């Protein structure tokens, strides 16, 4: 398995003082995801929880819906000229009767740690048909419970403490208990790792749960929440306009700028008892 951190010498400037010191960086390496031996995507990620990442990615793409849809995930030997294993290439075996990803949807399957899947043919192609409807999810939350999520998320980030360079995604229940946390250089990867963990554990759909992300809330993250059956998405930063549109359309409660005791509720405010403030 690859390392999650790397050491590098840096020159540090503080006022007029110059020192040379080692610094710890978060590792970023490519991961190629293959399905039934055929290359599907290459994403830049932090090594670790790669099987969860692959499973979560396939849930987001509508390929996988249950643990039984995946019969195997393995690292591919022979990824180098000498036949070695880089642990940067995965092959996912799908169960009998599970359709392979549709090759007719034109999209750029190179992804980066910053943008997630880019270049999909159209907005309609991004709006993958959801398996579960989250609009009717009965979860109700005390806003005070939500305000504790950023602190709990930060406290559980082990690699961030050493590097300061990783995003985190955490899954909480309605009582504020942290069920799963994953870190990655890409926030979309961190979410896929959480969804993949839940998939492989047989927890889908993730009804009455809250997804908390350390950065902004993009359209893609709302889509990933919907595909996993998560009714509430909270973020420490702002959502995009398209993220808010999709959240409203799909019945997701979307909270942004969650800092201290304040937050902005963009959609689904009824789950927080603030229907007058947000639709």
PDB file of C-alpha atoms in Angstrom:
ATOM      1  CA  UNK A   1       0.000   0.000   0.000  1.00  0.00           C
ATOM      2  CA  UNK A   2       1.159   3.544  -0.680  1.00  0.00           C
ATOM      3  CA  UNK A   3       2.048   6.056   1.961  1.00  0.00           C
ATOM      4  CA  UNK A   4      -0.468   8.706   2.991  1.00  0.00           C
ATOM      5  CA  UNK A   5       2.204  11.264   3.943  1.00  0.00           C
ATOM      6  CA  UNK A   6       5.595  12.311   2.602  1.00  0.00           C
ATOM      7  CA  UNK A   7       8.474  14.329   4.089  1.00  0.00           C
ATOM      8  CA  UNK A   8      10.173  17.218   2.315  1.00  0.00           C
ATOM      9  CA  UNK A   9      12.676  19.869   3.360  1.00  0.00           C
ATOM     10  CA  UNK A  10      11.315  23.401   3.252  1.00  0.00           C
ATOM     11  CA  UNK A  11      12.710  26.845   3.896  1.00  0.00           C
ATOM     12  CA  UNK A  12      10.575  28.589   6.498  1.00  0.00           C
ATOM     13  CA  UNK A  13      10.412  32.362   6.741  1.00  0.00           C
ATOM     14  CA  UNK A  14       9.111  34.016   9.899  1.00  0.00           C
ATOM     15  CA  UNK A  15       9.669  37.754   9.876  1.00  0.00           C
ATOM     16  CA  UNK A  16      13.431  38.039   9.293  1.00  0.00           C
ATOM     17  CA  UNK A  17      14.301  34.534  10.508  1.00  0.00           C
ATOM     18  CA  UNK A  18      15.125  31.845   7.935  1.00  0.00           C
ATOM     19  CA  UNK A  19      15.224  28.181   8.946  1.00  0.00           C
ATOM     20  CA  UNK A  20      15.365  24.864   7.110  1.00  0.00           C
ATOM     21  CA  UNK A  21      13.077  22.204   8.442  1.00  0.00           C
ATOM     22  CA  UNK A  22      11.255  19.029   7.366  1.00  0.00           C
ATOM     23  CA  UNK A  23       7.584  19.312   6.483  1.00  0.00           C
ATOM     24  CA  UNK A  24       4.931  16.626   6.138  1.00  0.00           C
ATOM     25  CA  UNK A  25       2.823  16.603   2.982  1.00  0.00           C
ATOM     26  CA  UNK A  26      -0.288  14.640   2.071  1.00  0.00           C
ATOM     27  CA  UNK A  27       0.471  12.149  -0.690  1.00  0.00           C
ATOM     28  CA  UNK A  28      -1.406  12.482  -3.979  1.00  0.00           C
ATOM     29  CA  UNK A  29      -1.213   9.565  -6.423  1.00  0.00           C
ATOM     30  CA  UNK A  30      -3.361   8.337  -9.311  1.00  0.00           C
ATOM     31  CA  UNK A  31      -5.791   5.472  -8.880  1.00  0.00           C
ATOM     32  CA  UNK A  32      -7.104   3.748 -11.977  1.00  0.00           C
ATOM     33  CA  UNK A  33     -10.460   2.052 -11.453  1.00  0.00           C
ATOM     34  CA  UNK A  34     -11.247  -0.811 -13.801  1.00  0.00           C
ATOM     35  CA  UNK A  35     -14.534  -2.681 -14.038  1.00  0.00           C
ATOM     36  CA  UNK A  36     -14.402  -6.243 -15.327  1.00  0.00           C
ATOM     37  CA  UNK A  37     -10.911  -5.535 -16.596  1.00  0.00           C
ATOM     38  CA  UNK A  38     -11.866  -2.431 -18.563  1.00  0.00           C
ATOM     39  CA  UNK A  39     -10.523   0.970 -17.499  1.00  0.00           C
ATOM     40  CA  UNK A  40     -13.289   3.285 -16.274  1.00  0.00           C
ATOM     41  CA  UNK A  41     -11.692   6.195 -14.406  1.00  0.00           C
ATOM     42  CA  UNK A  42      -8.441   7.641 -13.144  1.00  0.00           C
ATOM     43  CA  UNK A  43      -8.650   9.798 -10.049  1.00  0.00           C
ATOM     44  CA  UNK A  44      -5.984  11.603  -8.066  1.00  0.00           C
ATOM     45  CA  UNK A  45      -6.328  10.504  -4.456  1.00  0.00           C
ATOM     46  CA  UNK A  46      -4.573   9.946  -1.137  1.00  0.00           C
ATOM     47  CA  UNK A  47      -3.759   6.208  -0.849  1.00  0.00           C
ATOM     48  CA  UNK A  48      -5.836   4.357   1.720  1.00  0.00           C
ATOM     49  CA  UNK A  49      -9.381   2.984   1.784  1.00  0.00           C
ATOM     50  CA  UNK A  50      -9.068   2.459  -1.964  1.00  0.00           C
ATOM     51  CA  UNK A  51     -11.645  -0.354  -2.023  1.00  0.00           C
ATOM     52  CA  UNK A  52     -14.152   1.971  -0.341  1.00  0.00           C
ATOM     53  CA  UNK A  53     -13.279   4.682  -2.862  1.00  0.00           C
ATOM     54  CA  UNK A  54     -13.932   2.392  -5.816  1.00  0.00           C
ATOM     55  CA  UNK A  55     -17.198   1.069  -4.369  1.00  0.00           C
ATOM     56  CA  UNK A  56     -18.443   4.556  -3.519  1.00  0.00           C
ATOM     57  CA  UNK A  57     -17.534   5.845  -6.962  1.00  0.00           C
ATOM     58  CA  UNK A  58     -19.589   3.086  -8.575  1.00  0.00           C
ATOM     59  CA  UNK A  59     -22.553   3.894  -6.313  1.00  0.00           C
ATOM     60  CA  UNK A  60     -22.309   7.533  -7.397  1.00  0.00           C
ATOM     61  CA  UNK A  61     -22.345   6.440 -11.027  1.00  0.00           C
ATOM     62  CA  UNK A  62     -25.425   4.261 -10.524  1.00  0.00           C
ATOM     63  CA  UNK A  63     -23.554   1.034 -11.323  1.00  0.00           C
ATOM     64  CA  UNK A  64     -23.696  -0.466  -7.817  1.00  0.00           C
ATOM     65  CA  UNK A  65     -26.623  -0.461  -5.379  1.00  0.00           C
ATOM     66  CA  UNK A  66     -25.915  -3.308  -2.944  1.00  0.00           C
ATOM     67  CA  UNK A  67     -22.939  -5.257  -1.564  1.00  0.00           C
ATOM     68  CA  UNK A  68     -23.895  -8.254  -3.685  1.00  0.00           C
ATOM     69  CA  UNK A  69     -23.383  -6.169  -6.835  1.00  0.00           C
ATOM     70  CA  UNK A  70     -19.635  -6.328  -6.135  1.00  0.00           C
ATOM     71  CA  UNK A  71     -18.064  -9.787  -6.083  1.00  0.00           C
ATOM     72  CA  UNK A  72     -14.415  -8.720  -5.909  1.00  0.00           C
ATOM     73  CA  UNK A  73     -12.075  -5.752  -5.667  1.00  0.00           C
ATOM     74  CA  UNK A  74      -8.379  -6.364  -6.149  1.00  0.00           C
ATOM     75  CA  UNK A  75      -5.172  -4.529  -6.904  1.00  0.00           C
ATOM     76  CA  UNK A  76      -3.793  -5.399 -10.304  1.00  0.00           C
ATOM     77  CA  UNK A  77      -0.347  -6.958 -10.564  1.00  0.00           C
ATOM     78  CA  UNK A  78       1.658  -6.193 -13.675  1.00  0.00           C
ATOM     79  CA  UNK A  79       0.996  -2.465 -13.436  1.00  0.00           C
ATOM     80  CA  UNK A  80       4.703  -1.787 -14.073  1.00  0.00           C
ATOM     81  CA  UNK A  81       7.064  -2.926 -16.804  1.00  0.00           C
ATOM     82  CA  UNK A  82       8.628  -5.511 -14.489  1.00  0.00           C
ATOM     83  CA  UNK A  83       5.250  -6.925 -13.505  1.00  0.00           C
ATOM     84  CA  UNK A  84       5.168  -5.263 -10.109  1.00  0.00           C
ATOM     85  CA  UNK A  85       2.167  -3.943  -8.206  1.00  0.00           C
ATOM     86  CA  UNK A  86       1.971  -0.188  -7.698  1.00  0.00           C
ATOM     87  CA  UNK A  87      -1.264  -0.455  -5.686  1.00  0.00           C
ATOM     88  CA  UNK A  88      -2.556   2.303  -7.941  1.00  0.00           C
ATOM     89  CA  UNK A  89      -4.720   0.121 -10.218  1.00  0.00           C
ATOM     90  CA  UNK A  90      -7.918  -1.592  -9.030  1.00  0.00           C
ATOM     91  CA  UNK A  91     -10.204  -3.992 -10.838  1.00  0.00           C
ATOM     92  CA  UNK A  92     -13.795  -4.396  -9.649  1.00  0.00           C
ATOM     93  CA  UNK A  93     -15.702  -7.567 -10.441  1.00  0.00           C
ATOM     94  CA  UNK A  94     -19.469  -7.155 -10.682  1.00  0.00           C
ATOM     95  CA  UNK A  95     -22.046  -9.764  -9.836  1.00  0.00           C
ATOM     96  CA  UNK A  96     -23.940 -11.738 -12.429  1.00  0.00           C
ATOM     97  CA  UNK A  97     -26.709  -9.649 -13.911  1.00  0.00           C
ATOM     98  CA  UNK A  98     -25.136  -6.325 -12.893  1.00  0.00           C
ATOM     99  CA  UNK A  99     -24.686  -4.176 -15.964  1.00  0.00           C
ATOM    100  CA  UNK A 100     -21.283  -2.688 -16.731  1.00  0.00           C
ATOM    101  CA  UNK A 101     -21.045   1.126 -16.888  1.00  0.00           C
ATOM    102  CA  UNK A 102     -22.830   2.467 -19.937  1.00  0.00           C
ATOM    103  CA  UNK A 103     -20.175   3.304 -22.570  1.00  0.00           C
ATOM    104  CA  UNK A 104     -22.625   5.456 -24.529  1.00  0.00           C
ATOM    105  CA  UNK A 105     -22.472   8.333 -22.033  1.00  0.00           C
ATOM    106  CA  UNK A 106     -19.689  10.596 -23.244  1.00  0.00           C
ATOM    107  CA  UNK A 107     -17.638  11.891 -20.378  1.00  0.00           C
ATOM    108  CA  UNK A 108     -14.077  12.644 -19.446  1.00  0.00           C
ATOM    109  CA  UNK A 109     -13.160  10.008 -16.883  1.00  0.00           C
ATOM    110  CA  UNK A 110      -9.959  11.711 -15.795  1.00  0.00           C
ATOM    111  CA  UNK A 111     -10.657  13.234 -12.403  1.00  0.00           C
ATOM    112  CA  UNK A 112      -8.545  15.448 -10.191  1.00  0.00           C
ATOM    113  CA  UNK A 113      -8.427  15.957  -6.463  1.00  0.00           C
ATOM    114  CA  UNK A 114      -9.971  19.400  -6.865  1.00  0.00           C
ATOM    115  CA  UNK A 115     -12.884  19.003  -9.248  1.00  0.00           C
ATOM    116  CA  UNK A 116     -14.102  15.437  -9.201  1.00  0.00           C
ATOM    117  CA  UNK A 117     -15.707  14.183 -12.386  1.00  0.00           C
ATOM    118  CA  UNK A 118     -15.467  16.872 -15.034  1.00  0.00           C
ATOM    119  CA  UNK A 119     -16.637  17.258 -18.572  1.00  0.00           C
ATOM    120  CA  UNK A 120     -19.769  15.130 -18.509  1.00  0.00           C
ATOM    121  CA  UNK A 121     -21.755  15.432 -21.683  1.00  0.00           C
ATOM    122  CA  UNK A 122     -24.629  17.398 -20.145  1.00  0.00           C
ATOM    123  CA  UNK A 123     -26.406  18.235 -16.937  1.00  0.00           C
ATOM    124  CA  UNK A 124     -28.850  15.434 -17.671  1.00  0.00           C
ATOM    125  CA  UNK A 125     -25.946  12.970 -17.784  1.00  0.00           C
ATOM    126  CA  UNK A 126     -24.835  14.105 -14.335  1.00  0.00           C
ATOM    127  CA  UNK A 127     -28.326  13.636 -12.918  1.00  0.00           C
ATOM    128  CA  UNK A 128     -28.006   9.870 -12.651  1.00  0.00           C
ATOM    129  CA  UNK A 129     -31.305   8.222 -11.817  1.00  0.00           C
ATOM    130  CA  UNK A 130     -31.366   7.764  -8.054  1.00  0.00           C
ATOM    131  CA  UNK A 131     -32.181   4.388  -6.561  1.00  0.00           C
ATOM    132  CA  UNK A 132     -33.669   5.856  -3.380  1.00  0.00           C
ATOM    133  CA  UNK A 133     -35.855   8.906  -2.847  1.00  0.00           C
ATOM    134  CA  UNK A 134     -34.576  11.064  -0.011  1.00  0.00           C
ATOM    135  CA  UNK A 135     -37.334  13.697  -0.085  1.00  0.00           C
ATOM    136  CA  UNK A 136     -39.581  11.636   2.205  1.00  0.00           C
ATOM    137  CA  UNK A 137     -36.836  10.793   4.714  1.00  0.00           C
ATOM    138  CA  UNK A 138     -38.295  11.501   8.181  1.00  0.00           C
ATOM    139  CA  UNK A 139     -35.074  12.636   9.886  1.00  0.00           C
ATOM    140  CA  UNK A 140     -35.416  15.655  12.165  1.00  0.00           C
ATOM    141  CA  UNK A 141     -32.414  17.432  13.666  1.00  0.00           C
ATOM    142  CA  UNK A 142     -31.707  19.871  16.452  1.00  0.00           C
ATOM    143  CA  UNK A 143     -29.610  22.691  14.952  1.00  0.00           C
ATOM    144  CA  UNK A 144     -27.406  22.573  18.079  1.00  0.00           C
ATOM    145  CA  UNK A 145     -26.498  18.999  17.207  1.00  0.00           C
ATOM    146  CA  UNK A 146     -25.324  20.060  13.751  1.00  0.00           C
ATOM    147  CA  UNK A 147     -23.111  22.828  15.134  1.00  0.00           C
ATOM    148  CA  UNK A 148     -20.994  20.165  16.849  1.00  0.00           C
ATOM    149  CA  UNK A 149     -20.186  18.328  13.613  1.00  0.00           C
ATOM    150  CA  UNK A 150     -17.200  20.459  12.457  1.00  0.00           C
ATOM    151  CA  UNK A 151     -15.457  20.019  15.813  1.00  0.00           C
ATOM    152  CA  UNK A 152     -16.110  16.268  15.835  1.00  0.00           C
ATOM    153  CA  UNK A 153     -14.926  15.979  12.246  1.00  0.00           C
ATOM    154  CA  UNK A 154     -11.734  17.902  12.932  1.00  0.00           C
ATOM    155  CA  UNK A 155     -10.982  15.903  16.078  1.00  0.00           C
ATOM    156  CA  UNK A 156     -11.146  12.641  14.108  1.00  0.00           C
ATOM    157  CA  UNK A 157      -8.828  13.783  11.294  1.00  0.00           C
ATOM    158  CA  UNK A 158      -5.566  12.023  12.018  1.00  0.00           C
ATOM    159  CA  UNK A 159      -3.658  12.744   8.807  1.00  0.00           C
ATOM    160  CA  UNK A 160      -4.772  16.384   8.696  1.00  0.00           C
ATOM    161  CA  UNK A 161      -2.985  16.955  11.997  1.00  0.00           C
ATOM    162  CA  UNK A 162       0.306  16.050  10.307  1.00  0.00           C
ATOM    163  CA  UNK A 163      -0.206  17.734   6.933  1.00  0.00           C
ATOM    164  CA  UNK A 164      -2.968  20.353   7.085  1.00  0.00           C
ATOM    165  CA  UNK A 165      -3.752  19.362   3.494  1.00  0.00           C
ATOM    166  CA  UNK A 166      -6.640  16.914   3.476  1.00  0.00           C
ATOM    167  CA  UNK A 167     -10.385  17.164   3.120  1.00  0.00           C
ATOM    168  CA  UNK A 168     -12.640  15.090   5.327  1.00  0.00           C
ATOM    169  CA  UNK A 169     -16.114  13.616   5.005  1.00  0.00           C
ATOM    170  CA  UNK A 170     -18.000  12.287   7.983  1.00  0.00           C
ATOM    171  CA  UNK A 171     -21.251  10.389   8.303  1.00  0.00           C
ATOM    172  CA  UNK A 172     -23.358  11.145  11.388  1.00  0.00           C
ATOM    173  CA  UNK A 173     -26.606   9.767  12.728  1.00  0.00           C
ATOM    174  CA  UNK A 174     -29.456  11.973  13.938  1.00  0.00           C
ATOM    175  CA  UNK A 175     -28.082  11.906  17.476  1.00  0.00           C
ATOM    176  CA  UNK A 176     -24.776  13.391  16.385  1.00  0.00           C
ATOM    177  CA  UNK A 177     -22.735  10.189  16.579  1.00  0.00           C
ATOM    178  CA  UNK A 178     -19.901   9.875  14.060  1.00  0.00           C
ATOM    179  CA  UNK A 179     -20.389   6.631  12.119  1.00  0.00           C
ATOM    180  CA  UNK A 180     -17.543   6.908   9.632  1.00  0.00           C
ATOM    181  CA  UNK A 181     -14.825   9.380   8.686  1.00  0.00           C
ATOM    182  CA  UNK A 182     -12.554   9.364   5.651  1.00  0.00           C
ATOM    183  CA  UNK A 183      -9.814  11.774   4.527  1.00  0.00           C
ATOM    184  CA  UNK A 184      -8.437  12.527   1.068  1.00  0.00           C
ATOM    185  CA  UNK A 185      -6.827  15.299  -0.969  1.00  0.00           C
ATOM    186  CA  UNK A 186     -10.099  15.422  -2.884  1.00  0.00           C
ATOM    187  CA  UNK A 187     -13.360  16.104  -1.110  1.00  0.00           C
ATOM    188  CA  UNK A 188     -15.254  14.015  -3.692  1.00  0.00           C
ATOM    189  CA  UNK A 189     -12.907  11.102  -2.953  1.00  0.00           C
ATOM    190  CA  UNK A 190     -13.468  11.455   0.788  1.00  0.00           C
ATOM    191  CA  UNK A 191     -17.230  11.231   0.194  1.00  0.00           C
ATOM    192  CA  UNK A 192     -16.845   8.225  -2.106  1.00  0.00           C
ATOM    193  CA  UNK A 193     -14.795   6.490   0.593  1.00  0.00           C
ATOM    194  CA  UNK A 194     -17.592   7.043   3.121  1.00  0.00           C
ATOM    195  CA  UNK A 195     -20.265   5.825   0.697  1.00  0.00           C
ATOM    196  CA  UNK A 196     -18.096   2.861  -0.257  1.00  0.00           C
ATOM    197  CA  UNK A 197     -17.655   1.920   3.395  1.00  0.00           C
ATOM    198  CA  UNK A 198     -21.419   1.958   3.826  1.00  0.00           C
ATOM    199  CA  UNK A 199     -21.943  -0.032   0.630  1.00  0.00           C
ATOM    200  CA  UNK A 200     -19.535  -2.790   1.566  1.00  0.00           C
ATOM    201  CA  UNK A 201     -21.052  -2.927   5.069  1.00  0.00           C
ATOM    202  CA  UNK A 202     -24.570  -3.380   3.668  1.00  0.00           C
ATOM    203  CA  UNK A 203     -25.843  -0.064   5.027  1.00  0.00           C
ATOM    204  CA  UNK A 204     -27.382   1.426   1.888  1.00  0.00           C
ATOM    205  CA  UNK A 205     -29.599   3.358   1.716  1.00  0.00           C
ATOM    206  CA  UNK A 206     -28.212   5.683   4.367  1.00  0.00           C
ATOM    207  CA  UNK A 207     -31.559   6.869   5.658  1.00  0.00           C
ATOM    208  CA  UNK A 208     -31.708   9.321   8.563  1.00  0.00           C
ATOM    209  CA  UNK A 209     -28.022  10.226   8.315  1.00  0.00           C
ATOM    210  CA  UNK A 210     -26.073  13.435   7.781  1.00  0.00           C
ATOM    211  CA  UNK A 211     -23.040  13.850   5.539  1.00  0.00           C
ATOM    212  CA  UNK A 212     -20.584  16.494   6.739  1.00  0.00           C
ATOM    213  CA  UNK A 213     -17.805  17.777   4.446  1.00  0.00           C
ATOM    214  CA  UNK A 214     -14.861  19.966   5.379  1.00  0.00           C
ATOM    215  CA  UNK A 215     -14.966  22.162   2.279  1.00  0.00           C
ATOM    216  CA  UNK A 216     -17.632  23.566   0.015  1.00  0.00           C
ATOM    217  CA  UNK A 217     -20.724  21.730  -1.164  1.00  0.00           C
ATOM    218  CA  UNK A 218     -20.615  21.174  -4.919  1.00  0.00           C
ATOM    219  CA  UNK A 219     -23.256  19.794  -7.266  1.00  0.00           C
ATOM    220  CA  UNK A 220     -21.353  16.515  -7.371  1.00  0.00           C
ATOM    221  CA  UNK A 221     -21.405  16.086  -3.595  1.00  0.00           C
ATOM    222  CA  UNK A 222     -25.167  16.605  -3.497  1.00  0.00           C
ATOM    223  CA  UNK A 223     -25.476  13.997  -6.258  1.00  0.00           C
ATOM    224  CA  UNK A 224     -23.341  11.530  -4.284  1.00  0.00           C
ATOM    225  CA  UNK A 225     -25.505  12.073  -1.198  1.00  0.00           C
ATOM    226  CA  UNK A 226     -28.676  11.426  -3.198  1.00  0.00           C
ATOM    227  CA  UNK A 227     -27.259   8.283  -4.806  1.00  0.00           C
ATOM    228  CA  UNK A 228     -26.430   6.897  -1.342  1.00  0.00           C
ATOM    229  CA  UNK A 229     -29.819   7.841   0.121  1.00  0.00           C
ATOM    230  CA  UNK A 230     -28.404  10.529   2.447  1.00  0.00           C
ATOM    231  CA  UNK A 231     -31.050  13.195   3.209  1.00  0.00           C
ATOM    232  CA  UNK A 232     -28.855  15.907   4.782  1.00  0.00           C
ATOM    233  CA  UNK A 233     -25.597  17.462   3.560  1.00  0.00           C
ATOM    234  CA  UNK A 234     -23.705  19.982   5.685  1.00  0.00           C
ATOM    235  CA  UNK A 235     -20.529  21.878   4.804  1.00  0.00           C
ATOM    236  CA  UNK A 236     -18.224  24.367   6.478  1.00  0.00           C
ATOM    237  CA  UNK A 237     -18.129  26.490   3.314  1.00  0.00           C
ATOM    238  CA  UNK A 238     -20.536  27.659   0.650  1.00  0.00           C
ATOM    239  CA  UNK A 239     -22.570  25.544  -1.750  1.00  0.00           C
ATOM    240  CA  UNK A 240     -22.668  26.306  -5.450  1.00  0.00           C
ATOM    241  CA  UNK A 241     -25.868  27.516  -7.062  1.00  0.00           C
ATOM    242  CA  UNK A 242     -26.222  24.236  -8.925  1.00  0.00           C
ATOM    243  CA  UNK A 243     -25.756  22.285  -5.691  1.00  0.00           C
ATOM    244  CA  UNK A 244     -28.620  24.229  -4.100  1.00  0.00           C
ATOM    245  CA  UNK A 245     -30.804  23.695  -7.179  1.00  0.00           C
ATOM    246  CA  UNK A 246     -30.230  19.943  -7.137  1.00  0.00           C
ATOM    247  CA  UNK A 247     -30.728  19.721  -3.368  1.00  0.00           C
ATOM    248  CA  UNK A 248     -34.073  21.476  -3.675  1.00  0.00           C
ATOM    249  CA  UNK A 249     -35.124  19.331  -6.611  1.00  0.00           C
ATOM    250  CA  UNK A 250     -34.241  16.062  -4.856  1.00  0.00           C
ATOM    251  CA  UNK A 251     -35.443  16.966  -1.344  1.00  0.00           C
ATOM    252  CA  UNK A 252     -32.028  17.179   0.321  1.00  0.00           C
ATOM    253  CA  UNK A 253     -31.500  19.438   3.317  1.00  0.00           C
ATOM    254  CA  UNK A 254     -28.453  21.557   2.431  1.00  0.00           C
ATOM    255  CA  UNK A 255     -26.546  23.509   5.085  1.00  0.00           C
ATOM    256  CA  UNK A 256     -23.499  25.668   4.391  1.00  0.00           C
ATOM    257  CA  UNK A 257     -21.166  28.000   6.289  1.00  0.00           C
ATOM    258  CA  UNK A 258     -21.478  25.750   9.331  1.00  0.00           C
ATOM    259  CA  UNK A 259     -19.134  27.524  11.708  1.00  0.00           C
ATOM    260  CA  UNK A 260     -19.439  27.939  15.439  1.00  0.00           C
ATOM    261  CA  UNK A 261     -23.093  28.429  16.298  1.00  0.00           C
ATOM    262  CA  UNK A 262     -24.099  29.801  12.893  1.00  0.00           C
ATOM    263  CA  UNK A 263     -25.133  28.212   9.616  1.00  0.00           C
ATOM    264  CA  UNK A 264     -26.990  28.960   6.400  1.00  0.00           C
ATOM    265  CA  UNK A 265     -29.879  26.619   5.555  1.00  0.00           C
ATOM    266  CA  UNK A 266     -30.377  26.635   1.791  1.00  0.00           C
ATOM    267  CA  UNK A 267     -32.952  23.871   1.314  1.00  0.00           C
ATOM    268  CA  UNK A 268     -34.977  21.438   3.387  1.00  0.00           C
ATOM    269  CA  UNK A 269     -35.211  23.652   6.436  1.00  0.00           C
ATOM    270  CA  UNK A 270     -38.233  21.740   7.718  1.00  0.00           C
ATOM    271  CA  UNK A 271     -35.873  19.029   9.004  1.00  0.00           C
ATOM    272  CA  UNK A 272     -34.317  21.655  11.293  1.00  0.00           C
ATOM    273  CA  UNK A 273     -37.597  23.260  12.290  1.00  0.00           C
ATOM    274  CA  UNK A 274     -36.899  26.398  10.252  1.00  0.00           C
ATOM    275  CA  UNK A 275     -39.433  26.111   7.446  1.00  0.00           C
ATOM    276  CA  UNK A 276     -40.000  29.849   7.490  1.00  0.00           C
ATOM    277  CA  UNK A 277     -36.326  30.447   6.690  1.00  0.00           C
ATOM    278  CA  UNK A 278     -35.750  27.900   3.933  1.00  0.00           C
ATOM    279  CA  UNK A 279     -37.799  25.832   1.562  1.00  0.00           C
TER     280      UNK A 279
END
